[in-house]
PDB file of C-alpha atoms in Angstrom:
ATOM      1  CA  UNK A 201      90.497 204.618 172.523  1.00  0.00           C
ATOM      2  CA  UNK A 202      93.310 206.344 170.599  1.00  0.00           C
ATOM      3  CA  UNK A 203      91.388 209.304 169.491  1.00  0.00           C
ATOM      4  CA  UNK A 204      92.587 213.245 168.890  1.00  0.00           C
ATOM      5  CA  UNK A 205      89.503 214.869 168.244  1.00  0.00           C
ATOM      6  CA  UNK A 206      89.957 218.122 166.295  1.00  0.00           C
ATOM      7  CA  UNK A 207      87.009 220.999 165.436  1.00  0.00           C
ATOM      8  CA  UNK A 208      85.640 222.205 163.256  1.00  0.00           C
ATOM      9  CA  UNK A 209      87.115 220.623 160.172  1.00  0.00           C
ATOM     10  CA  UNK A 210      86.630 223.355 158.263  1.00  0.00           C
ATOM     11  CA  UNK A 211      87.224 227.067 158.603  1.00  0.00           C
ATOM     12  CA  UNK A 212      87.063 229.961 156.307  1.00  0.00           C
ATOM     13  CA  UNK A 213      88.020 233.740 158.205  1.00  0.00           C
ATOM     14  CA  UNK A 214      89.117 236.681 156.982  1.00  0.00           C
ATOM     15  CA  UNK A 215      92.485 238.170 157.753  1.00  0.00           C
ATOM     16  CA  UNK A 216      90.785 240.708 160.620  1.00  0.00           C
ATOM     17  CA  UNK A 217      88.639 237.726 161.904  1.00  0.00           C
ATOM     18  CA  UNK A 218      90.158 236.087 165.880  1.00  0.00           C
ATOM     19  CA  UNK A 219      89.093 232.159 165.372  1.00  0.00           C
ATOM     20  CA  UNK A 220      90.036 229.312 167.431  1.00  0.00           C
ATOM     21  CA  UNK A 221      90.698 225.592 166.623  1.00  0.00           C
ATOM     22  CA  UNK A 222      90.414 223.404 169.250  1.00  0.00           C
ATOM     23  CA  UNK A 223      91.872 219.615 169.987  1.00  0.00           C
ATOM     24  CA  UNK A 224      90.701 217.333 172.909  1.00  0.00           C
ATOM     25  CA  UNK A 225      92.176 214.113 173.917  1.00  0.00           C
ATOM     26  CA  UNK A 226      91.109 211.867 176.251  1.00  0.00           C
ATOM     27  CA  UNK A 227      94.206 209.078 176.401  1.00  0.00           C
ATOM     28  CA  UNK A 228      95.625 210.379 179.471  1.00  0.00           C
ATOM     29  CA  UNK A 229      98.623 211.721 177.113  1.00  0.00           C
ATOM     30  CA  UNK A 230     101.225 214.208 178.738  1.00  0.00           C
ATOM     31  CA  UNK A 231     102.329 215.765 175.319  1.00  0.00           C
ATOM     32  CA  UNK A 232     100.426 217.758 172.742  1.00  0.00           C
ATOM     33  CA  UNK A 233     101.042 218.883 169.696  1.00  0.00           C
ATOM     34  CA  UNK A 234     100.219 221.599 167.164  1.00  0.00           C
ATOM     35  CA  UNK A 235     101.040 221.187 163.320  1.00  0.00           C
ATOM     36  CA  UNK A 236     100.633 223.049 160.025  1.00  0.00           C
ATOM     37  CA  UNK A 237     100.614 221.015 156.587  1.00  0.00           C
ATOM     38  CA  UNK A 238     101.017 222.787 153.112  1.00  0.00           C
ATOM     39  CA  UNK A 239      99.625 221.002 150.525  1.00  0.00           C
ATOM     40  CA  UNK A 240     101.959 218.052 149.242  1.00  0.00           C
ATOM     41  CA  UNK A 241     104.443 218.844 151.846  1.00  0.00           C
ATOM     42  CA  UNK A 242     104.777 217.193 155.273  1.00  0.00           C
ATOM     43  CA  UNK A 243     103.681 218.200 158.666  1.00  0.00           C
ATOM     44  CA  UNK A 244     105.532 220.575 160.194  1.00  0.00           C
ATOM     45  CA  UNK A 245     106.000 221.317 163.835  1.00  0.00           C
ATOM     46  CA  UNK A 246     104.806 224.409 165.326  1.00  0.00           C
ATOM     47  CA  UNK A 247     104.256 224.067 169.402  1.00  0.00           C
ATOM     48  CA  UNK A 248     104.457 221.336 171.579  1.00  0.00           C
ATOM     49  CA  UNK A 249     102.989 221.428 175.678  1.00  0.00           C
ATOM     50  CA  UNK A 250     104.178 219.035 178.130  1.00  0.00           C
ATOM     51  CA  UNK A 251     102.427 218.508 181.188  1.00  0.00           C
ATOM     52  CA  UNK A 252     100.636 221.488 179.840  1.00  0.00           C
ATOM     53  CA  UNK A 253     103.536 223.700 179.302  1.00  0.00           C
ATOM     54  CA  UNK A 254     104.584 225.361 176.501  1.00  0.00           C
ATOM     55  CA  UNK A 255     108.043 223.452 176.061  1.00  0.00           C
ATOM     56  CA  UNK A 256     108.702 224.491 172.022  1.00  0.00           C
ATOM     57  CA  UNK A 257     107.536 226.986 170.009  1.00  0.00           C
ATOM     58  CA  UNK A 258     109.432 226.889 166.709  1.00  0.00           C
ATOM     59  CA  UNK A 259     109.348 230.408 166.030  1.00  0.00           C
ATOM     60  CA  UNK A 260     105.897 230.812 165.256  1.00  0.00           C
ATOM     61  CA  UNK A 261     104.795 234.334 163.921  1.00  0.00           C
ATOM     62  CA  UNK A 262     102.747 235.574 167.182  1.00  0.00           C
ATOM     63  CA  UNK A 263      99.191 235.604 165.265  1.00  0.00           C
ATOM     64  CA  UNK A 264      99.205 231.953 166.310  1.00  0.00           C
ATOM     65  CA  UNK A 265      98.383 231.609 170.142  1.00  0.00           C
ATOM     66  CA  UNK A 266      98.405 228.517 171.555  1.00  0.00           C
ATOM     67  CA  UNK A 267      96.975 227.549 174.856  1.00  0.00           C
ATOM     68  CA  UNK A 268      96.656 224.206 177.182  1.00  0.00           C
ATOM     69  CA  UNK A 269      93.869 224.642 179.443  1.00  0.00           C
ATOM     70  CA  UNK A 270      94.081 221.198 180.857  1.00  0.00           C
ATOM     71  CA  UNK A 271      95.472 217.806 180.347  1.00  0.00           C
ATOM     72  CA  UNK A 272      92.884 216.606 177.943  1.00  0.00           C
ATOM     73  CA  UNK A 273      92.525 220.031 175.367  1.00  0.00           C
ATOM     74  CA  UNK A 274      94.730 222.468 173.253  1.00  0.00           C
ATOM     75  CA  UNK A 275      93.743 225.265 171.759  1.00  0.00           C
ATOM     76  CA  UNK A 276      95.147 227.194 168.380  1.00  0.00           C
ATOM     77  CA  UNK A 277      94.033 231.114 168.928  1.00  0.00           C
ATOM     78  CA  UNK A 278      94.102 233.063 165.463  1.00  0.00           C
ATOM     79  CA  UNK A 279      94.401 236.517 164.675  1.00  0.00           C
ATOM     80  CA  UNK A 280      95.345 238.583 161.506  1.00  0.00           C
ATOM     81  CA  UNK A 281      96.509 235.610 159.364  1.00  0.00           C
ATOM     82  CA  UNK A 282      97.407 235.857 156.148  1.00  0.00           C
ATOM     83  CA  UNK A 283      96.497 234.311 152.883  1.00  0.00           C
ATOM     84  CA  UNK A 284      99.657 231.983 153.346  1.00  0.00           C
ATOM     85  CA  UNK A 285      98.886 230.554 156.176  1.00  0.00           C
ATOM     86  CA  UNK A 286      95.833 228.416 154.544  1.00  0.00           C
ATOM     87  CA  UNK A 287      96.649 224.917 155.114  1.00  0.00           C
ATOM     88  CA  UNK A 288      95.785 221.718 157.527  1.00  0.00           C
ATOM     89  CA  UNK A 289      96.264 222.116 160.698  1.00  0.00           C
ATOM     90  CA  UNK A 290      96.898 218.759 162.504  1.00  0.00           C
ATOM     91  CA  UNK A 291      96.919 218.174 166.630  1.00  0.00           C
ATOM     92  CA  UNK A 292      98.624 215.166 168.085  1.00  0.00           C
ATOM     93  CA  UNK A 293      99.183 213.357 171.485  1.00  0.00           C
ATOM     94  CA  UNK A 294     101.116 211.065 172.697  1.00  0.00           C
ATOM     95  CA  UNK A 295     103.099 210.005 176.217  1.00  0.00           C
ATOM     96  CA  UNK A 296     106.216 211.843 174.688  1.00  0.00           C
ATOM     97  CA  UNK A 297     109.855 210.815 174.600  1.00  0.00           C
ATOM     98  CA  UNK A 298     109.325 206.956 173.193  1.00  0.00           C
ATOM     99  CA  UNK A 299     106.220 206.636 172.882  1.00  0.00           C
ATOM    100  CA  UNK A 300     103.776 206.434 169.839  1.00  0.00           C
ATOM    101  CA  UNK A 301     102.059 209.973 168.783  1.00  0.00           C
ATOM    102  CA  UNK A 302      98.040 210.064 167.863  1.00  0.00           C
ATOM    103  CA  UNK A 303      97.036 212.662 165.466  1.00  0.00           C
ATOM    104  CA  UNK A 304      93.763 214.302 164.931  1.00  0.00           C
ATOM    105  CA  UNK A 305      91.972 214.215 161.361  1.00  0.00           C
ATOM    106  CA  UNK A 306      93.087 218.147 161.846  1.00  0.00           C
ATOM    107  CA  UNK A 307      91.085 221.456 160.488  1.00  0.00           C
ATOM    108  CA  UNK A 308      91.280 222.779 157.136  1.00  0.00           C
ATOM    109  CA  UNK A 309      91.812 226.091 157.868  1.00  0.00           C
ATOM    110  CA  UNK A 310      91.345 229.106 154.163  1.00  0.00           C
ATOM    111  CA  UNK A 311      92.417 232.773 155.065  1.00  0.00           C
ATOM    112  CA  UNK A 312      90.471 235.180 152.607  1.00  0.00           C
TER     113      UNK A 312
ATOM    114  CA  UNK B   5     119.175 219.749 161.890  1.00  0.00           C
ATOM    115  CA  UNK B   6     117.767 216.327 161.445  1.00  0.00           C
ATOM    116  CA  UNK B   7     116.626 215.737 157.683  1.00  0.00           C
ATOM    117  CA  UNK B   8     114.026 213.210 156.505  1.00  0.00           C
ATOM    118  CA  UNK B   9     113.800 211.966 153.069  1.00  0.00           C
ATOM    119  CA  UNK B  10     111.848 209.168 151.261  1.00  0.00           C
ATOM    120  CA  UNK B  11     112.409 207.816 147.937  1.00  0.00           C
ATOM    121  CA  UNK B  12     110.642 207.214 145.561  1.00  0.00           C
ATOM    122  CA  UNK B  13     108.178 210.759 145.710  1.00  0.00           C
ATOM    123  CA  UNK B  14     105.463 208.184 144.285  1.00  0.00           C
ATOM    124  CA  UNK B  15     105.165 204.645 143.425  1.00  0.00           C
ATOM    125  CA  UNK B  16     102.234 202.882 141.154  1.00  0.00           C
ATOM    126  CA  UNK B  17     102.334 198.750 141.316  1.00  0.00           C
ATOM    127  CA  UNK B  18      99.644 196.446 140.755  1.00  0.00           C
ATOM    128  CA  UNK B  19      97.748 195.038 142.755  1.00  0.00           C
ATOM    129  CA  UNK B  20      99.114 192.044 144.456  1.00  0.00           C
ATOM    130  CA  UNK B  21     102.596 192.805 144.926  1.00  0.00           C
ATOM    131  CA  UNK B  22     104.563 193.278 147.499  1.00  0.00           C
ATOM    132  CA  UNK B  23     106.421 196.682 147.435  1.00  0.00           C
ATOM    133  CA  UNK B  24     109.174 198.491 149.853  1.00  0.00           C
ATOM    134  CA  UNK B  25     108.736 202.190 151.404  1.00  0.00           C
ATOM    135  CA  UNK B  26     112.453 203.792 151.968  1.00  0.00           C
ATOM    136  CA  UNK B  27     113.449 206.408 154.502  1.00  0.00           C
ATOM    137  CA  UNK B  28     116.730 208.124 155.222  1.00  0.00           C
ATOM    138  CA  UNK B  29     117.768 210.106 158.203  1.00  0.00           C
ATOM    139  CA  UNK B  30     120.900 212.425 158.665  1.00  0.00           C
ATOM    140  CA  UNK B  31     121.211 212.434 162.477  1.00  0.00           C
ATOM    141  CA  UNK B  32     120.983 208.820 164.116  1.00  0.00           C
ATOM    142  CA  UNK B  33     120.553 210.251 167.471  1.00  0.00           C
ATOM    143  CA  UNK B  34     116.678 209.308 167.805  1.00  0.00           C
ATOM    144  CA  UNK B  35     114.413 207.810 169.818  1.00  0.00           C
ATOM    145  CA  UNK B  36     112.031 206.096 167.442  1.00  0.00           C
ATOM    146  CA  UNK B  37     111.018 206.359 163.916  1.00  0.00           C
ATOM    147  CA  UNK B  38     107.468 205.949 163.216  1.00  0.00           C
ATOM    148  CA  UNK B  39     105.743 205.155 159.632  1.00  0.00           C
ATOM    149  CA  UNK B  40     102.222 206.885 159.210  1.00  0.00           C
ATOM    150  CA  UNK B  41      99.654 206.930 156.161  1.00  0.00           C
ATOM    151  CA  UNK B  42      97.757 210.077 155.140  1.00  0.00           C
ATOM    152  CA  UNK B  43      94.601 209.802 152.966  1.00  0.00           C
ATOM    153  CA  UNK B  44      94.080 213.082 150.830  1.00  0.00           C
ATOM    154  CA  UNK B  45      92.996 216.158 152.941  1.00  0.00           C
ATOM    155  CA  UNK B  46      93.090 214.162 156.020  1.00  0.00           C
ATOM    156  CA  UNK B  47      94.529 212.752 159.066  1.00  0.00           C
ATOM    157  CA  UNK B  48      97.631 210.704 159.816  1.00  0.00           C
ATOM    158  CA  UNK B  49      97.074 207.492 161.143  1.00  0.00           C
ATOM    159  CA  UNK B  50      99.840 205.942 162.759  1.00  0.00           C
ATOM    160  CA  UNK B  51     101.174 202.379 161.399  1.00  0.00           C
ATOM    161  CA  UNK B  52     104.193 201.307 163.501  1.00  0.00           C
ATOM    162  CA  UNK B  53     106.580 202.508 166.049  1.00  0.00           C
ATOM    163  CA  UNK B  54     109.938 201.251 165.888  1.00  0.00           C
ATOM    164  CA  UNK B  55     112.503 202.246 168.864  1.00  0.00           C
ATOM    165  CA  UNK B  56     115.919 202.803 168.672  1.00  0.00           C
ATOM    166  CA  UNK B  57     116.905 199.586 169.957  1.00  0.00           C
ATOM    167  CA  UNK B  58     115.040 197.718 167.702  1.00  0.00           C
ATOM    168  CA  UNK B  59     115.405 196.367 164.330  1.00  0.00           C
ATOM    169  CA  UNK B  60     111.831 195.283 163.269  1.00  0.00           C
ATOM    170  CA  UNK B  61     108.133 195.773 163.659  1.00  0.00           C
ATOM    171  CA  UNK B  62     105.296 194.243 162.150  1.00  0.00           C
ATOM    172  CA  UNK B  63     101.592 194.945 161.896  1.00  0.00           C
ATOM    173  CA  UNK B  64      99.214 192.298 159.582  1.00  0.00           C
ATOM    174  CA  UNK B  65     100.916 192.943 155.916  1.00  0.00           C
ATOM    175  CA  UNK B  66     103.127 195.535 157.213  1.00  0.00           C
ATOM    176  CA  UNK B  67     106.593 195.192 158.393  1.00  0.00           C
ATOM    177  CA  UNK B  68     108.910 198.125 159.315  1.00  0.00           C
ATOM    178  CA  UNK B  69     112.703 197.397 159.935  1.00  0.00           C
ATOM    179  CA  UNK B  70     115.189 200.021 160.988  1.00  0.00           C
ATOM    180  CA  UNK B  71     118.656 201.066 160.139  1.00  0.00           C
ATOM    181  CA  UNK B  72     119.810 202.954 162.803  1.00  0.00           C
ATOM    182  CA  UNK B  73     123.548 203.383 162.123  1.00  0.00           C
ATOM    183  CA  UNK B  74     122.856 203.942 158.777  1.00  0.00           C
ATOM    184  CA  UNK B  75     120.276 206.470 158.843  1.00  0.00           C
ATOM    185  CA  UNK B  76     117.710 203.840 157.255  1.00  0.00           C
ATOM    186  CA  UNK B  77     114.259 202.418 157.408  1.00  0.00           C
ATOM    187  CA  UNK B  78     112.019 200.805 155.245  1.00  0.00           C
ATOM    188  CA  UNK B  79     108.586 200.069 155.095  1.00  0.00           C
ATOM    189  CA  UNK B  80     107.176 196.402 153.517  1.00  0.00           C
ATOM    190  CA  UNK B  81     103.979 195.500 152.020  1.00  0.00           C
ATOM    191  CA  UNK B  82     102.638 192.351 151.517  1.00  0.00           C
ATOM    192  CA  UNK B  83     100.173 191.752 148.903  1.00  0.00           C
ATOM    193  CA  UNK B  84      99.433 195.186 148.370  1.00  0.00           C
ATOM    194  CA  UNK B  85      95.422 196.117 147.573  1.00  0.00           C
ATOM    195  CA  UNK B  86      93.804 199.141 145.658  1.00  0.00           C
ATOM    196  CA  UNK B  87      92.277 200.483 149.777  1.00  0.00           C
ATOM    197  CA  UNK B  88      96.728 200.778 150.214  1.00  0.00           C
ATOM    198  CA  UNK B  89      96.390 204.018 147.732  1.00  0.00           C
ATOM    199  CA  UNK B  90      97.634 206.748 150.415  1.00  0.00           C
ATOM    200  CA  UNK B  91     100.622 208.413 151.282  1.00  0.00           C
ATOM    201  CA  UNK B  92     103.241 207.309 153.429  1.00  0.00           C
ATOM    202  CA  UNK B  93     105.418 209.512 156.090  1.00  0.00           C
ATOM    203  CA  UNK B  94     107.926 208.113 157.930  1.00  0.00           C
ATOM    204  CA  UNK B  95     108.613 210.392 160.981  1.00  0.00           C
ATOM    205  CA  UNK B  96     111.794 210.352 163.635  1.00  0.00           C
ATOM    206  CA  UNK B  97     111.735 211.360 167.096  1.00  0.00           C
ATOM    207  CA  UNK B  98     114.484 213.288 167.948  1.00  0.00           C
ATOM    208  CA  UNK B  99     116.912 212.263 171.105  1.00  0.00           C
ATOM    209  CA  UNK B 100     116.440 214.390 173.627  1.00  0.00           C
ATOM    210  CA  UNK B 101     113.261 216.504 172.838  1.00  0.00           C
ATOM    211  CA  UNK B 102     109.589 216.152 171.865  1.00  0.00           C
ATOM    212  CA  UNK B 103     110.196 216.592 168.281  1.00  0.00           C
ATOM    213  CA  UNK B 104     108.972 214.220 165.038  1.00  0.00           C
ATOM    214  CA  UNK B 105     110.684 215.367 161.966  1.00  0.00           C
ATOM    215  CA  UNK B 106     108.970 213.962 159.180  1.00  0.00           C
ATOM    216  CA  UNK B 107     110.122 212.731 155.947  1.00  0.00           C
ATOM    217  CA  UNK B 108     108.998 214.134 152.317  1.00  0.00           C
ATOM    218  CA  UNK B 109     106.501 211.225 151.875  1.00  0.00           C
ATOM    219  CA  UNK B 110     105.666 208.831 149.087  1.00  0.00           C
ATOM    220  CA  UNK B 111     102.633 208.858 147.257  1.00  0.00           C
ATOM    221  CA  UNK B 112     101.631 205.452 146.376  1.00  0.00           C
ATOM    222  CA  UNK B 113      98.840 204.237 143.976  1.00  0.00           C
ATOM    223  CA  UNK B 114      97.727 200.348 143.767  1.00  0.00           C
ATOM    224  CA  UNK B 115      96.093 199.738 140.383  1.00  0.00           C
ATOM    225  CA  UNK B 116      93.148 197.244 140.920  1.00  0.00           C
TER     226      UNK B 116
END
């Protein structure tokens, strides 16, 4: 099984609204990761956990919360977005360092 | 800061043919590079994983081969068919941290 489950797929909030996206792996992976995706532009890193640690954050504006509540899930709190940060969202796990990374078929996330 | 980049943007061929991915990299301090395909509005899917010691992978019609001195990999497939039509990211894992920069991507479109 080398599934990242991500939910919902779909999201529409306003820019007052607090949402959550959530990601749940069950590979026994030590590494998780959150990225955003612009349209016709790659992925692009936002926060990686380690043994459930917060071990980057690549200066992400603090409206994005992210949280590890155990081995197997990652969460993506929102609050206040703006219009700009519509895009896909895409989770990913993998063993780290060497090692192959599994990505979820991520949320598309529209701030109105 | 490692950079990514893939030429060409996008490709058309017919079906059939056999047709080469490229991907550059400025830092060749990595761990692996890893080629992924992304269907519109979804998911990536990985492909192959090539390490840093290694030269070559292959997968079925796919076969990835790596550069490493010269900040170079490419991407080969065989016989290429019309369910091919994706995009392709090539992605590098840094030395040294969690990180997968990805590359700008090519489209590419097989005409049945």
């Amino acid at each position: 099984d080398t599934e990242v489950t991500q939910t919902p797929k779909h999201l529409v909030m306003g820019m007052t609204n607090k949402k959550s996206l959530k990601c749940e792996q069950h590979m026994g992976h030590r590494a998780m990761y959150w990225y955003k995706q612009k349209a016709k532009k790659p992925p692009e890193l936002m926060f990686v956990y380690s043994y459930e640690k917060l071990s980057i954050n690549e200066s992400v504006p603090s409206r994005f919360s992210p949280e590890c509540p155990n081995s197997s899930l990652l969460n993506l709190h929102l609050h206040a977005l703006q219009p700009e940060d519509s895009a896909l969202y895409l989770c990913a796990s993998g063993r780290g360092g060497r090692t192959e990374a599994f990505f979820g078929q991520g949320t598309r996330l529209t701030v109105v | 800061k490692q950079e990514v980049t893939q030429i060409p943007a996008a490709l058309s061929v017919p079906e059939g043919e056999n047709l080469v991915l490229n991907c550059s990299f400025t830092d060749s301090a990595i761990y692996n590079l890893q080629w992924f395909r992304q269907d519109p509005g979804k998911g990536l899917t990985s492909l192959l994983l090539i390490q840093s010691s290694q030269r070559e992978q292959t997968s079925g019609r796919l076969n990835a081969s790596l550069d490493k001195s010269s900040g170079r990999s490419t991407l080969y497939i065989a016989a290429s068919q019309p369910g091919d039509s994706a995009t392709y990211l090539c992605a590098v894992g840094d030395f040294g941290n969690e990180k997968l920069t990805f590359g700008t991507g090519t489209r590419l479109t097989i005409i049945p």
